[in-house]
Structures are given as C-alpha cells and as structure tokens.
Amino acid sequence: EANTNVRFSLPAVCVVWQTAMIILFGVFIRYDEESDPHWLEHKKLNNISSDIENDFYFRYPSFQDVHVMIFVGFGFLMTFLKRYSFGGVGFNFLIAAFGLQWALLMQGWFHSLDYTDGKIKIGIENLINADFCVAGCLIAYGALLGKVSPVQLMVLTLFGITLFAVEEYIILNLIHARDAGGSMVIHTFGAYYGLSISWMLYRPNLDQSSRLQGSVYHSDVFATIGTLFLWMFWPSFNSAITDHGDGQHRAVINTYLALASTVLTTVAMSSLFQKHGKLDMVHVQNSTLAGGVAVGTAAEFMLMPYGSLIVGFCCGVISTLGYIYISPFLEKYMKVQDTCGVHNLHAMPGVIGGIVGAITAAAASESVYGHEGLVKTFDFEGAFEKMEPTTQGGHQAGGLCVALIFGIGGGMIVGAILRLPIWGDPADDNCFDDETYWEVPEDEESIPPVLQYNNHMRNKDIADTNFSMEPYPRTRS
C-alpha cells in the first residue's frame, strides 16, 4: 500500500510544486543590483573601482563550502544504516533541492523585498541563507530517518521552511539577537522540530525492523565521509554571512578551534565509556561536530581562542554521553525515536550555543571591542543604537526561547498533520529499508544472516556471544 501511494503521489507532488515555483519565481524573484546587468551603473554611482568588490567574490567561497555541507555532508552522514543509504543521501538531495526554492521566497518576503516594485531581489547571500534554511529541515530529517515517506518529508520541509523564515525574522530582526552560525535559529529549531515530529509519529512496534536498524562496516565508512566534509567546512558555515573583515575572520578561528577540541574529548569519552576501551564509530561520526554547533552563535564575538576550546571540550563530553545515556532514555521513557541522535549533535549543543552567546554578549565591553567594534559586532544602530551589552545578552536568551517554542510547537502541529493515513509511510516492519521506495540492485535485495560476533559495533568478545544467527541490531541510541 505504501508503494502504491508513493507511486502516484510523489510524482504529482514534485510536478505541482515545481510548477508553483516557476509561477512564483516569475512573479516575485529578480536579480539584485550586484547580479543584474545594471551593476556597471551601480559601480559608477557608488564610486566602486573594480568588479572584485562585487559581493560574489567575497561570499562565493563560503557558499561553495556550505553547499557541499548541505548536499554531501548531511547526505553521506545519513548513510550509516545498512539498508537505507539510497534513502539517506537520495531523500536528502530531494528535500534540499525542494526546500531551497521555497526558502528563497519565504526569506525573500521577510528580508529582501523591494517595496518600490514588490519584487524579491536575490544575490549570493540569499543563496547561502536558503541553504541555512534547508539545513534546519535536514536536521529534522535525521530524527525521522528511515521511518517516513518522501511525501511526508516534502510536507515536513514545506512547513519547516515556513516556520524557519518566521522564527528567523523574529529572532534576528524583532528581538535583535545575533546568531551568525545558527546555533539557535538553525540547530535548536531544526532538532526540536524533528524530535517533536518523531514524538508525534511514535511507532511502538518499530522493533519489527530491528534487523535493519543498524550499520555494517562499509555503511559506517560512507557516513564518516559525510562527517569529514562537515567538519572541514564548518568554519565556512559559521562565518558565511558575518560582516566582512574581523568578524568573519574571528568566526573561522573560533569554529576551527572548537571543532578540534571536540574531537579529542569525543575520542576520550567514547573510549572511557565503551567496553574494553574501544571506540564507537557513532560518537566519532557525530559528537566530533558538536563544537561547531555550539560555537555558532558566539562565533563572531570575542569568545577568545581558549573560550572556543572550552566550548568544544564541554560539547564533546555532553554529546558523547548523550548517545550513551540520554538517547536510550528518550526512546524508553519519552517515546522519542531519534534515528540519527540529533538531540545529541544539534539540540543540546544548539542550546549550549545559545547560552554561550547570551553570556558572551552580556560580558561585551568597549575596552574589549572598542566603540566601533562593539557597534559593528552587535549592530547597535538605528532603533538599537543605545542598547547596552547586558541588554543584548537578554535578547540573545530571548532568541533561544523563540527557537525552542517554534521547534517544539511547530513540530507537534506538523507531526499531527503527518499522522494522517494519506502519505504512504512505510509499515513498521519495512522501516529503514530502501526497497520500500527505491529500485535496489538484485544482489542487495536479500539480507544474509550476520553472526552476532561479527558486529563490530557491539564490542563483544567471541567468547561472550551465543553464536546466534540473528543479527544484533545497533542504533544511534
């Protein structure tokens, strides 16, 4: 039944959506002044001497890195399941391409609308922000990986992009919080949005797919490729839309150091808490990225290099312990089935990032930033010209609360919609299986029995096993 539903509904959804996008783009979207042929006139009017001052040359390297993170990094990170690699990377591709078009419109109506002609003017920075917007939905997908249909994912993305654009406008424009790397706007919102939907879509009989709810050696290697892409390009993610100059430079340094610190503490905690002192690849694939999430809000602030190392150190500990203790607790007692462990990689580090940002902002002073540096970093201009750093710290905390409210509340509403029996979602015994929605090569269509002692993730000695022919499932929790 799931196959029949998706066979007819997925093509219809894709065609209708793309048709709608063509119409809406035709009505609303235009090039901005730096990507329009009138750039030459703009140069003369503003005494710009060279094309190198076009924002494209400042932003495109960061855009390139962020784009790789969205399509390669997130995509391959989700390929750890032994039978859901097509779904992990393929549906990531689908909803990212689907979402970025809607994001350009939604964010454009809030941030880039030219009231003189009613058009949205887009340039390279809009493309970066659209990727950021999509990242929130991809994080939510991580909590639902293997348990939802592609049509459900597109509905999730449609509402997720809309909620993201609204909460982003409230946090950045109305509350006037700063969040360069999106610890609050992207990670906290996206994670709790996905976790709330997962709670609403709780499957009490999911153990019927337990044979597929784990990894094999090669799937973990592919997932680690995603980790490495994300880890390498995260400094670009956190600095992509910061102010040119010292703010962008500082954001790269802070993120670079936080990520490095997280790797060491993750490895230490993984070895310390695993049987026989071995490392768990789940922790290496995920917790090593937590420092990049947590330093996002304060990335452009004067966090100081040692402060970045402290943030990374703490997140490596908290994220790894989250995979060991908190994820099983959430599934057993809170009925939250978090496939990828986004609570440990995005939710908790995102909240930590919001708190670090609030404290760092409240502690800012002219003696550290200088008067002009303080104004530029926190955008103390216009209506916020007389704002004090301590007040800014309170606004940062308010932004975190808004992200939590939109993530949890929005997720519950969208989860209720996705519970309707019209979306072609897989049965409990067909979750985590590509065969439900993909044409799978014949030699992969049957799963041979795996000896329990051959599952490297369980860290079992051969002598401790009962040599059962049933595969021993391993999950992110």
Coordinates of C-alpha atoms in Angstrom, one line a residue:
E1 CA 0.0 0.0 0.0
A2 CA 2.8 2.4 0.8
N3 CA 4.4 1.7 -2.5
T4 CA 1.1 2.3 -4.4
N5 CA 0.5 5.6 -2.6
V6 CA 4.0 6.9 -3.2
R7 CA 4.0 5.8 -6.9
F8 CA 1.1 8.1 -7.7
S9 CA 1.6 10.9 -5.1
L10 CA 5.3 11.6 -5.3
P11 CA 5.4 12.5 -9.0
A12 CA 2.3 14.6 -8.5
V13 CA 3.7 16.5 -5.6
C14 CA 7.0 17.1 -7.4
V15 CA 5.4 18.3 -10.6
V16 CA 2.8 20.5 -8.8
W17 CA 5.5 22.0 -6.6
Q18 CA 7.9 22.8 -9.4
T19 CA 5.1 24.3 -11.4
A20 CA 4.1 26.5 -8.5
M21 CA 7.8 27.6 -8.0
I22 CA 8.1 28.6 -11.7
I23 CA 5.0 30.7 -11.4
L24 CA 6.0 32.3 -8.0
F25 CA 9.6 33.0 -9.2
G26 CA 8.2 34.5 -12.4
V27 CA 6.0 36.9 -10.3
F28 CA 8.4 37.7 -7.4
I29 CA 12.1 36.8 -7.9
R30 CA 14.5 39.1 -9.7
Y31 CA 18.3 39.6 -9.6
D32 CA 19.7 42.1 -7.1
E33 CA 21.9 45.1 -8.1
E34 CA 25.1 43.1 -7.9
S35 CA 23.9 40.3 -10.2
D36 CA 22.0 42.5 -12.6
P37 CA 23.5 44.0 -15.8
H38 CA 22.9 47.4 -14.2
W39 CA 25.9 46.6 -12.0
L40 CA 28.0 48.8 -14.2
E41 CA 25.8 51.8 -13.5
H42 CA 25.8 50.9 -9.8
K43 CA 29.6 50.9 -9.8
K44 CA 29.7 54.4 -11.2
L45 CA 27.1 55.8 -8.8
N46 CA 28.8 54.4 -5.8
N47 CA 32.4 55.0 -6.9
I48 CA 33.2 51.3 -7.0
S49 CA 36.5 50.9 -8.8
S50 CA 36.6 47.2 -9.5
D51 CA 34.4 44.2 -10.1
I52 CA 36.3 42.4 -7.3
E53 CA 34.2 44.5 -4.9
N54 CA 31.1 42.6 -6.0
D55 CA 29.7 40.6 -3.1
F56 CA 30.0 37.5 -5.2
Y57 CA 33.8 37.4 -4.8
F58 CA 33.5 37.7 -1.0
R59 CA 30.7 35.2 -0.5
Y60 CA 31.1 32.6 -3.2
P61 CA 33.9 30.6 -1.5
S62 CA 31.8 30.3 1.7
F63 CA 28.7 29.5 -0.4
Q64 CA 30.5 26.7 -2.1
D65 CA 31.6 25.2 1.2
V66 CA 28.1 25.5 2.7
H67 CA 26.5 23.9 -0.4
V68 CA 28.9 20.9 -0.1
M69 CA 27.9 20.5 3.5
I70 CA 24.2 20.5 2.7
F71 CA 24.3 18.0 -0.2
V72 CA 27.4 15.9 0.5
G73 CA 28.0 16.3 4.3
F74 CA 24.5 15.9 5.5
G75 CA 23.7 13.4 2.8
F76 CA 26.5 11.0 3.5
L77 CA 26.2 11.4 7.3
M78 CA 22.8 9.7 6.9
T79 CA 24.1 6.6 5.1
F80 CA 25.1 4.7 8.2
L81 CA 22.0 2.4 8.1
K82 CA 22.9 -0.9 6.5
R83 CA 19.9 -0.9 4.1
Y84 CA 18.9 2.8 3.9
S85 CA 21.8 4.5 2.1
F86 CA 19.8 5.4 -1.0
G87 CA 17.1 6.9 1.2
G88 CA 19.7 8.8 3.3
V89 CA 21.6 10.5 0.5
G90 CA 18.7 10.5 -2.1
F91 CA 16.0 12.0 0.0
N92 CA 18.4 14.5 1.5
F93 CA 19.1 15.6 -2.1
L94 CA 15.3 15.8 -2.8
I95 CA 14.2 17.8 0.1
A96 CA 17.3 20.1 -0.1
A97 CA 16.5 21.0 -3.7
F98 CA 12.8 21.2 -2.9
G99 CA 13.4 23.4 0.1
L100 CA 15.9 25.9 -1.1
Q101 CA 13.4 27.2 -3.7
W102 CA 10.7 27.8 -1.1
A103 CA 13.4 29.3 1.2
L104 CA 14.4 31.9 -1.4
L105 CA 10.7 33.0 -1.5
M106 CA 9.9 32.9 2.3
Q107 CA 13.2 34.5 3.4
G108 CA 12.9 37.0 0.5
W109 CA 9.5 38.2 1.6
F110 CA 10.9 38.9 5.0
H111 CA 14.3 40.2 4.2
S112 CA 14.8 41.1 0.5
L113 CA 11.5 42.5 -0.7
D114 CA 11.9 45.7 -2.6
Y115 CA 8.8 47.7 -1.7
T116 CA 9.2 50.0 -4.7
D117 CA 8.3 47.3 -7.2
G118 CA 7.1 44.4 -4.9
K119 CA 9.9 42.1 -6.1
I120 CA 12.4 40.0 -4.2
K121 CA 16.0 40.8 -5.2
I122 CA 18.3 37.8 -4.7
G123 CA 22.1 37.5 -4.8
I124 CA 24.8 35.2 -3.5
E125 CA 23.9 35.9 0.2
N126 CA 20.3 34.8 -0.4
L127 CA 21.6 31.5 -1.7
I128 CA 23.7 31.0 1.4
N129 CA 20.7 31.8 3.6
A130 CA 18.5 29.4 1.6
D131 CA 21.0 26.7 2.3
F132 CA 20.9 27.6 6.0
C133 CA 17.1 27.4 6.0
V134 CA 17.2 23.9 4.3
A135 CA 19.8 22.8 6.9
G136 CA 17.1 23.0 9.7
C137 CA 14.9 20.6 7.7
L138 CA 17.7 18.2 7.1
I139 CA 18.4 18.1 10.8
A140 CA 14.8 17.3 11.4
Y141 CA 15.0 14.6 8.8
G142 CA 17.8 13.0 10.8
A143 CA 15.4 12.3 13.7
L144 CA 13.0 10.6 11.3
L145 CA 15.4 8.8 9.0
G146 CA 14.0 5.5 7.7
K147 CA 10.5 6.0 9.2
V148 CA 8.8 8.4 6.9
S149 CA 7.8 8.5 3.2
P150 CA 9.3 11.0 0.7
V151 CA 5.9 12.8 0.5
Q152 CA 6.0 13.2 4.3
L153 CA 9.5 14.6 4.0
M154 CA 8.3 17.2 1.5
V155 CA 5.4 18.2 3.7
L156 CA 7.8 18.4 6.6
T157 CA 10.1 20.7 4.5
L158 CA 7.3 22.9 3.3
F159 CA 6.1 23.7 6.8
G160 CA 9.7 23.6 8.2
I161 CA 10.9 26.3 5.8
T162 CA 7.9 28.4 6.6
L163 CA 8.4 28.2 10.3
F164 CA 12.1 28.8 10.0
A165 CA 11.6 32.0 8.0
V166 CA 9.2 33.3 10.6
E167 CA 11.3 32.4 13.7
E168 CA 14.4 33.7 11.9
Y169 CA 12.7 37.1 11.3
I170 CA 11.5 37.3 14.9
I171 CA 14.9 36.4 16.4
L172 CA 17.2 38.4 14.1
N173 CA 15.0 41.4 13.3
L174 CA 12.4 41.9 16.1
I175 CA 14.4 40.6 19.1
H176 CA 17.7 41.7 17.5
A177 CA 19.6 38.6 18.6
R178 CA 22.9 37.8 16.8
D179 CA 23.3 34.2 15.5
A180 CA 25.9 34.0 12.8
G181 CA 26.3 30.3 12.8
G182 CA 22.7 29.4 13.6
S183 CA 23.1 27.6 17.0
M184 CA 19.6 28.9 17.8
V185 CA 17.9 29.6 14.5
I186 CA 19.1 26.5 12.6
H187 CA 20.3 23.8 15.1
T188 CA 18.0 24.3 18.1
F189 CA 14.9 24.9 15.9
G190 CA 15.7 22.1 13.4
A191 CA 16.5 19.5 16.1
Y192 CA 13.4 20.1 18.3
Y193 CA 11.2 20.4 15.2
G194 CA 12.3 16.9 14.1
L195 CA 12.2 15.4 17.7
S196 CA 8.7 16.7 18.2
I197 CA 7.5 15.2 14.9
S198 CA 9.2 11.9 15.9
W199 CA 7.3 12.0 19.2
M200 CA 4.1 12.6 17.4
L201 CA 4.8 9.7 15.0
Y202 CA 6.0 7.3 17.7
R203 CA 5.9 3.7 16.5
P204 CA 5.5 1.2 19.4
N205 CA 6.2 -1.7 17.1
L206 CA 9.4 -0.3 15.5
D207 CA 11.3 -3.3 16.8
Q208 CA 9.8 -5.3 13.9
S209 CA 12.5 -3.5 11.8
S210 CA 15.3 -4.0 14.3
R211 CA 17.2 -6.3 11.9
L212 CA 17.8 -3.2 9.7
Q213 CA 18.2 -0.6 12.5
G214 CA 22.0 -0.7 12.5
S215 CA 25.1 -0.3 10.4
V216 CA 27.7 -2.5 8.6
Y217 CA 31.3 -1.8 8.1
H218 CA 31.0 -0.1 4.7
S219 CA 28.0 2.0 5.7
D220 CA 29.9 3.5 8.6
V221 CA 32.8 4.3 6.3
F222 CA 30.4 6.2 4.0
A223 CA 28.8 8.1 6.9
T224 CA 32.3 9.1 8.1
I225 CA 32.9 10.7 4.7
G226 CA 29.9 12.9 5.5
T227 CA 31.4 13.7 8.9
L228 CA 34.7 14.8 7.4
F229 CA 33.1 17.1 4.9
L230 CA 31.0 18.7 7.6
W231 CA 34.0 19.0 10.0
M232 CA 36.3 20.6 7.4
F233 CA 33.7 23.1 6.1
W234 CA 32.0 24.1 9.4
P235 CA 34.2 27.2 9.8
S236 CA 32.7 28.4 6.5
F237 CA 29.2 27.6 7.7
N238 CA 29.6 29.7 10.9
S239 CA 31.3 32.6 9.1
A240 CA 29.5 32.7 5.8
I241 CA 27.1 35.6 6.5
T242 CA 29.1 37.5 9.1
D243 CA 30.4 41.0 8.4
H244 CA 33.4 41.3 6.1
G245 CA 36.7 41.7 8.0
D246 CA 37.4 40.9 11.6
G247 CA 34.0 39.3 12.4
Q248 CA 34.3 36.8 9.6
H249 CA 37.9 36.1 10.4
R250 CA 37.2 35.6 14.1
A251 CA 34.3 33.3 13.4
V252 CA 36.5 31.0 11.4
I253 CA 39.2 30.9 14.1
N254 CA 36.7 30.2 16.9
T255 CA 34.9 27.4 15.0
Y256 CA 38.2 25.8 13.9
L257 CA 39.4 25.6 17.5
A258 CA 36.1 24.4 18.9
L259 CA 35.9 21.6 16.4
A260 CA 39.5 20.5 17.1
S261 CA 38.8 20.4 20.9
T262 CA 35.7 18.4 20.4
V263 CA 37.4 15.6 18.5
L264 CA 39.9 14.9 21.4
T265 CA 37.2 14.9 24.1
T266 CA 34.9 12.7 22.0
V267 CA 37.5 10.1 21.4
A268 CA 38.4 10.2 25.1
M269 CA 34.8 9.8 26.3
S270 CA 34.0 7.1 23.7
S271 CA 36.9 5.0 24.8
L272 CA 36.3 5.6 28.5
F273 CA 32.7 4.5 28.4
Q274 CA 32.8 1.7 25.9
K275 CA 33.5 -1.9 26.9
H276 CA 37.2 -2.8 26.6
G277 CA 38.1 0.8 25.9
K278 CA 37.3 0.6 22.2
L279 CA 35.9 3.5 20.1
D280 CA 32.3 3.7 18.9
M281 CA 32.0 5.0 15.4
V282 CA 28.7 6.6 16.2
H283 CA 30.5 9.0 18.5
V284 CA 33.2 9.7 16.0
Q285 CA 30.7 10.4 13.2
N286 CA 28.5 12.8 15.3
S287 CA 29.9 14.1 18.5
T288 CA 33.1 15.4 16.9
L289 CA 30.9 18.0 15.2
A290 CA 29.1 19.3 18.3
G291 CA 31.7 22.0 19.0
G292 CA 30.9 23.6 15.6
V293 CA 27.2 23.7 16.5
A294 CA 27.8 25.2 20.0
V295 CA 30.1 27.9 18.9
G296 CA 27.8 29.2 16.2
T297 CA 26.0 32.0 18.0
A298 CA 29.2 33.4 19.6
A299 CA 31.4 32.7 16.6
E300 CA 31.9 36.3 15.7
F301 CA 32.0 37.5 19.3
M302 CA 35.2 37.9 21.4
L303 CA 34.9 34.4 22.7
M304 CA 38.7 34.2 22.8
P305 CA 40.7 31.2 21.5
Y306 CA 40.7 29.5 24.9
G307 CA 37.0 30.0 25.2
S308 CA 36.4 28.2 21.9
L309 CA 38.5 25.3 23.2
I310 CA 36.4 25.2 26.4
V311 CA 33.1 25.1 24.4
G312 CA 34.4 22.3 22.2
F313 CA 35.7 20.4 25.2
C314 CA 32.3 20.6 27.0
C315 CA 30.3 19.7 23.9
G316 CA 32.4 16.6 23.2
V317 CA 31.7 15.3 26.7
I318 CA 28.0 16.2 26.7
S319 CA 27.3 14.9 23.1
T320 CA 29.0 11.6 23.6
L321 CA 27.3 11.0 27.0
G322 CA 24.1 11.9 25.2
Y323 CA 24.5 9.0 22.8
I324 CA 25.3 6.6 25.6
Y325 CA 22.7 7.6 28.2
I326 CA 20.2 10.2 27.0
S327 CA 19.1 8.7 23.7
P328 CA 18.0 5.4 25.3
F329 CA 16.2 7.3 28.0
L330 CA 14.3 9.4 25.4
E331 CA 13.2 6.4 23.5
K332 CA 12.2 4.3 26.5
Y333 CA 10.5 6.9 28.7
M334 CA 9.7 9.9 26.4
K335 CA 8.7 7.9 23.3
V336 CA 11.1 9.8 21.1
Q337 CA 12.7 7.6 18.4
D338 CA 15.7 9.6 17.3
T339 CA 17.3 7.7 14.4
C340 CA 20.5 9.8 14.0
G341 CA 20.7 11.2 17.5
V342 CA 20.0 14.8 16.5
H343 CA 19.3 15.5 20.2
N344 CA 23.0 14.9 21.0
L345 CA 24.5 16.6 17.9
H346 CA 22.2 19.5 17.3
A347 CA 19.7 20.1 20.1
M348 CA 21.9 20.1 23.3
P349 CA 24.8 21.8 21.6
G350 CA 22.4 24.3 20.0
V351 CA 21.0 25.2 23.4
I352 CA 24.6 25.4 24.8
G353 CA 25.5 27.7 21.9
G354 CA 22.5 30.0 22.6
I355 CA 23.6 30.2 26.3
V356 CA 27.2 30.8 25.4
G357 CA 26.1 33.6 23.0
A358 CA 24.0 35.3 25.7
I359 CA 26.8 35.2 28.3
T360 CA 29.4 36.4 25.8
A361 CA 27.2 39.2 24.6
A362 CA 26.3 40.3 28.1
A363 CA 30.0 40.4 29.0
A364 CA 31.0 42.6 26.0
S365 CA 32.6 46.0 26.7
E366 CA 34.2 48.9 24.8
S367 CA 37.5 48.0 26.4
V368 CA 37.5 44.7 24.6
Y369 CA 35.8 45.5 21.3
G370 CA 36.3 49.3 21.0
H371 CA 33.4 51.5 20.4
E372 CA 33.2 51.0 16.6
G373 CA 33.8 47.3 17.0
L374 CA 31.0 46.9 19.6
V375 CA 28.6 48.8 17.3
K376 CA 29.6 46.7 14.3
T377 CA 29.6 43.3 16.0
F378 CA 26.2 43.7 17.7
D379 CA 24.7 46.1 15.1
F380 CA 23.9 48.8 17.7
E381 CA 22.4 51.1 15.1
G382 CA 19.0 52.6 14.3
A383 CA 16.4 51.6 16.9
F384 CA 19.0 49.7 18.8
E385 CA 21.6 52.5 18.9
K386 CA 21.5 52.9 22.7
M387 CA 21.3 49.2 23.6
E388 CA 23.8 48.0 26.3
P389 CA 25.6 44.7 26.0
T390 CA 23.9 43.4 29.1
T391 CA 20.5 44.1 27.5
Q392 CA 21.8 42.4 24.3
G393 CA 22.6 39.3 26.4
G394 CA 18.9 39.2 27.5
H395 CA 17.8 39.5 23.9
Q396 CA 20.1 36.6 23.0
A397 CA 18.4 34.4 25.6
G398 CA 15.0 35.5 24.3
G399 CA 16.0 34.4 20.8
L400 CA 16.8 30.9 22.2
C401 CA 13.4 30.7 23.8
V402 CA 11.7 31.6 20.5
A403 CA 13.7 28.9 18.7
L404 CA 12.6 26.3 21.2
I405 CA 8.9 27.4 21.1
F406 CA 8.8 27.3 17.3
G407 CA 10.7 24.0 17.1
I408 CA 8.6 22.1 19.7
G409 CA 5.3 23.8 18.9
G410 CA 5.7 23.7 15.2
G411 CA 6.9 20.1 15.3
M412 CA 3.8 19.0 17.2
I413 CA 1.5 20.6 14.7
V414 CA 3.3 19.3 11.7
G415 CA 3.5 15.9 13.4
A416 CA -0.3 15.8 13.8
I417 CA -0.6 16.5 10.0
L418 CA 1.9 13.8 9.1
R419 CA -0.1 11.2 11.2
L420 CA -2.9 11.3 8.7
P421 CA -3.1 8.0 6.8
I422 CA -2.6 9.6 3.3
W423 CA 1.1 9.9 3.0
G424 CA 2.3 6.4 2.1
D425 CA 4.5 6.0 5.1
P426 CA 6.2 2.6 5.5
A427 CA 4.9 -0.2 7.7
D428 CA 6.6 -0.9 11.0
D429 CA 8.4 -4.0 9.5
N430 CA 9.5 -2.0 6.4
C431 CA 11.3 0.9 8.1
F432 CA 15.0 1.5 7.4
D433 CA 14.7 -0.4 4.1
D434 CA 15.4 1.2 0.7
E435 CA 13.4 -1.5 -1.1
T436 CA 10.2 0.3 0.0
Y437 CA 10.8 3.4 -2.1
W438 CA 13.8 2.6 -4.4
E439 CA 14.8 0.1 -7.1
V440 CA 17.5 -1.9 -5.4
P441 CA 20.1 -4.0 -7.3
E442 CA 19.2 -7.6 -7.2
D443 CA 22.3 -8.8 -5.3
E444 CA 21.3 -6.5 -2.5
E445 CA 17.6 -7.5 -2.2
S446 CA 18.1 -10.2 0.5
I447 CA 19.9 -9.7 3.7
P448 CA 22.1 -12.7 4.7
P449 CA 22.2 -13.6 8.3
V450 CA 25.1 -11.9 10.2
L451 CA 26.8 -13.7 13.0
Q452 CA 26.4 -11.8 16.2
Y453 CA 30.1 -11.8 17.0
N454 CA 30.9 -10.2 13.6
N455 CA 29.1 -7.0 14.5
H456 CA 32.0 -4.7 15.4
M457 CA 29.8 -2.1 17.0
R458 CA 28.7 -4.2 19.9
N459 CA 32.3 -4.6 21.2
K460 CA 31.6 -8.2 22.2
D461 CA 34.3 -10.9 22.5
I462 CA 33.7 -14.1 20.6
A463 CA 33.6 -15.9 23.9
D464 CA 30.8 -13.7 25.2
T465 CA 28.4 -14.5 22.3
N466 CA 25.9 -17.3 21.9
F467 CA 26.6 -17.6 18.2
S468 CA 23.0 -16.7 17.3
M469 CA 22.3 -16.5 13.6
E470 CA 20.1 -13.4 14.3
P471 CA 21.8 -10.1 13.6
Y472 CA 22.4 -8.0 16.7
P473 CA 20.9 -4.6 15.9
R474 CA 22.8 -1.4 16.6
T475 CA 21.2 2.0 16.6
R476 CA 22.3 5.6 17.1
S477 CA 20.9 5.5 20.6

